PDB file of C-alpha atoms in Angstrom:
ATOM      1  CA  SER Q 783     114.606 108.202 105.638  1.00 68.00           C
ATOM      2  CA  THR Q 784     110.926 107.365 105.421  1.00 87.00           C
ATOM      3  CA  LEU Q 785     107.944 109.571 104.643  1.00 92.00           C
ATOM      4  CA  TYR Q 786     104.309 108.528 104.799  1.00 95.00           C
ATOM      5  CA  LEU Q 787     101.237 110.584 103.889  1.00 97.00           C
ATOM      6  CA  TYR Q 788      97.755 109.527 104.887  1.00 97.00           C
ATOM      7  CA  PRO Q 789      94.936 109.268 104.105  1.00 97.00           C
ATOM      8  CA  ASN Q 790      95.648 109.174 100.400  1.00 97.00           C
ATOM      9  CA  PRO Q 791      93.429 110.126  98.685  1.00 97.00           C
ATOM     10  CA  THR Q 792      92.225 112.713 101.194  1.00 96.00           C
ATOM     11  CA  LYS Q 793      89.197 114.950 101.549  1.00 94.00           C
ATOM     12  CA  GLY Q 794      90.620 117.586 103.889  1.00 91.00           C
ATOM     13  CA  SER Q 795      93.452 116.802 106.280  1.00 95.00           C
ATOM     14  CA  LEU Q 796      96.747 115.280 105.220  1.00 96.00           C
ATOM     15  CA  TRP Q 797      98.996 113.738 107.872  1.00 96.00           C
ATOM     16  CA  MET Q 798     102.756 113.482 107.429  1.00 95.00           C
ATOM     17  CA  VAL Q 799     104.688 110.815 109.318  1.00 92.00           C
ATOM     18  CA  THR Q 800     108.453 110.529 109.207  1.00 88.00           C
ATOM     19  CA  GLU Q 801     110.772 108.586 111.492  1.00 79.00           C
ATOM     20  CA  GLU Q 802     113.592 111.100 111.511  1.00 76.00           C
ATOM     21  CA  LEU Q 803     113.386 114.798 110.792  1.00 80.00           C
ATOM     22  CA  GLU Q 804     116.523 116.896 110.841  1.00 81.00           C
ATOM     23  CA  LEU Q 805     115.671 120.546 111.414  1.00 87.00           C
ATOM     24  CA  PRO Q 806     115.502 122.936 109.737  1.00 92.00           C
ATOM     25  CA  ALA Q 807     113.311 121.281 107.119  1.00 93.00           C
ATOM     26  CA  SER Q 808     110.783 122.507 104.603  1.00 95.00           C
ATOM     27  CA  ILE Q 809     107.563 121.140 103.181  1.00 96.00           C
ATOM     28  CA  ASN Q 810     106.551 122.130  99.657  1.00 98.00           C
ATOM     29  CA  ILE Q 811     103.338 121.206  97.878  1.00 98.00           C
ATOM     30  CA  TYR Q 812     103.267 121.472  94.077  1.00 98.00           C
ATOM     31  CA  ASP Q 813     100.302 121.085  91.758  1.00 97.00           C
ATOM     32  CA  TRP Q 814     100.604 118.689  88.830  1.00 94.00           C
ATOM     33  CA  SER Q 815     101.854 121.487  86.522  1.00 96.00           C
ATOM     34  CA  GLY Q 816     104.804 122.099  88.877  1.00 96.00           C
ATOM     35  CA  ARG Q 817     103.507 125.331  90.427  1.00 97.00           C
ATOM     36  CA  LEU Q 818     104.371 125.779  94.100  1.00 97.00           C
ATOM     37  CA  VAL Q 819     101.047 125.891  95.972  1.00 96.00           C
ATOM     38  CA  TRP Q 820     102.243 125.977  99.603  1.00 97.00           C
ATOM     39  CA  THR Q 821     105.460 125.995 101.561  1.00 97.00           C
ATOM     40  CA  HIS Q 822     106.187 125.622 105.261  1.00 94.00           C
ATOM     41  CA  GLU Q 823     109.494 125.977 107.083  1.00 94.00           C
ATOM     42  CA  MET Q 824     109.922 123.699 110.080  1.00 90.00           C
ATOM     43  CA  THR Q 825     112.469 125.246 112.439  1.00 86.00           C
ATOM     44  CA  SER Q 826     111.327 124.141 115.885  1.00 80.00           C
ATOM     45  CA  VAL Q 827     110.299 120.934 117.592  1.00 73.00           C
ATOM     46  CA  TYR Q 828     108.415 118.577 115.286  1.00 74.00           C
ATOM     47  CA  LYS Q 829     105.727 116.240 116.542  1.00 76.00           C
ATOM     48  CA  SER Q 830     104.791 113.257 114.377  1.00 80.00           C
ATOM     49  CA  PRO Q 831     102.282 112.959 112.852  1.00 89.00           C
ATOM     50  CA  PHE Q 832     102.104 116.505 111.460  1.00 90.00           C
ATOM     51  CA  GLU Q 833      98.679 117.627 110.205  1.00 93.00           C
ATOM     52  CA  ILE Q 834      98.211 119.842 107.148  1.00 94.00           C
ATOM     53  CA  LEU Q 835      94.719 121.311 106.741  1.00 95.00           C
ATOM     54  CA  LEU Q 836      94.360 121.433 102.958  1.00 95.00           C
ATOM     55  CA  ASP Q 837      91.224 123.613 103.048  1.00 91.00           C
ATOM     56  CA  GLN Q 838      93.107 126.338 104.913  1.00 92.00           C
ATOM     57  CA  ILE Q 839      96.020 126.471 102.467  1.00 92.00           C
ATOM     58  CA  GLY Q 840      94.004 126.521  99.237  1.00 88.00           C
ATOM     59  CA  VAL Q 841      94.640 122.980  97.997  1.00 94.00           C
ATOM     60  CA  THR Q 842      91.643 122.071  95.811  1.00 94.00           C
ATOM     61  CA  ALA Q 843      90.726 118.747  94.171  1.00 96.00           C
ATOM     62  CA  GLY Q 844      93.508 117.230  92.071  1.00 96.00           C
ATOM     63  CA  SER Q 845      96.887 115.474  92.134  1.00 97.00           C
ATOM     64  CA  TYR Q 846      99.837 117.023  93.963  1.00 98.00           C
ATOM     65  CA  LEU Q 847     103.474 116.410  94.795  1.00 98.00           C
ATOM     66  CA  PHE Q 848     104.517 116.647  98.436  1.00 98.00           C
ATOM     67  CA  GLU Q 849     108.185 117.428  98.953  1.00 97.00           C
ATOM     68  CA  LEU Q 850     110.090 117.232 102.238  1.00 95.00           C
ATOM     69  CA  ARG Q 851     113.563 118.812 102.182  1.00 95.00           C
ATOM     70  CA  GLN Q 852     116.077 118.504 104.991  1.00 90.00           C
ATOM     71  CA  ALA Q 853     119.857 118.850 104.931  1.00 86.00           C
ATOM     72  CA  ASN Q 854     120.910 116.755 101.911  1.00 88.00           C
ATOM     73  CA  ILE Q 855     117.698 114.731 101.698  1.00 91.00           C
ATOM     74  CA  ARG Q 856     114.741 115.331  99.381  1.00 94.00           C
ATOM     75  CA  LEU Q 857     111.702 113.058  99.693  1.00 95.00           C
ATOM     76  CA  VAL Q 858     108.782 113.370  97.275  1.00 97.00           C
ATOM     77  CA  ARG Q 859     105.395 111.671  97.436  1.00 97.00           C
ATOM     78  CA  ARG Q 860     102.254 111.998  95.348  1.00 98.00           C
ATOM     79  CA  PHE Q 861      98.864 112.595  96.953  1.00 98.00           C
ATOM     80  CA  VAL Q 862      95.344 113.171  95.687  1.00 98.00           C
ATOM     81  CA  ARG Q 863      92.895 115.715  97.088  1.00 97.00           C
ATOM     82  CA  MET Q 864      89.291 114.672  96.444  1.00 96.00           C
TER      83      MET Q 864
END
């Protein structure tokens, strides 16, 4: 399964693109110390790309880990918020 995040680095919005998403799925964003900053459960129809407004969820400047969990799949990507 593929997972793309763009733009990276980003100044505000982060877009998630994945070819296949098996629902239910969850998105978790962790700061570099491993603290969970934001989580989102995806239980209904998913439209790609999916926009995450970082300003609205309290993600400040720094490096983060983006985790997508679905069924038996865990995809992790790094992104930078400027």
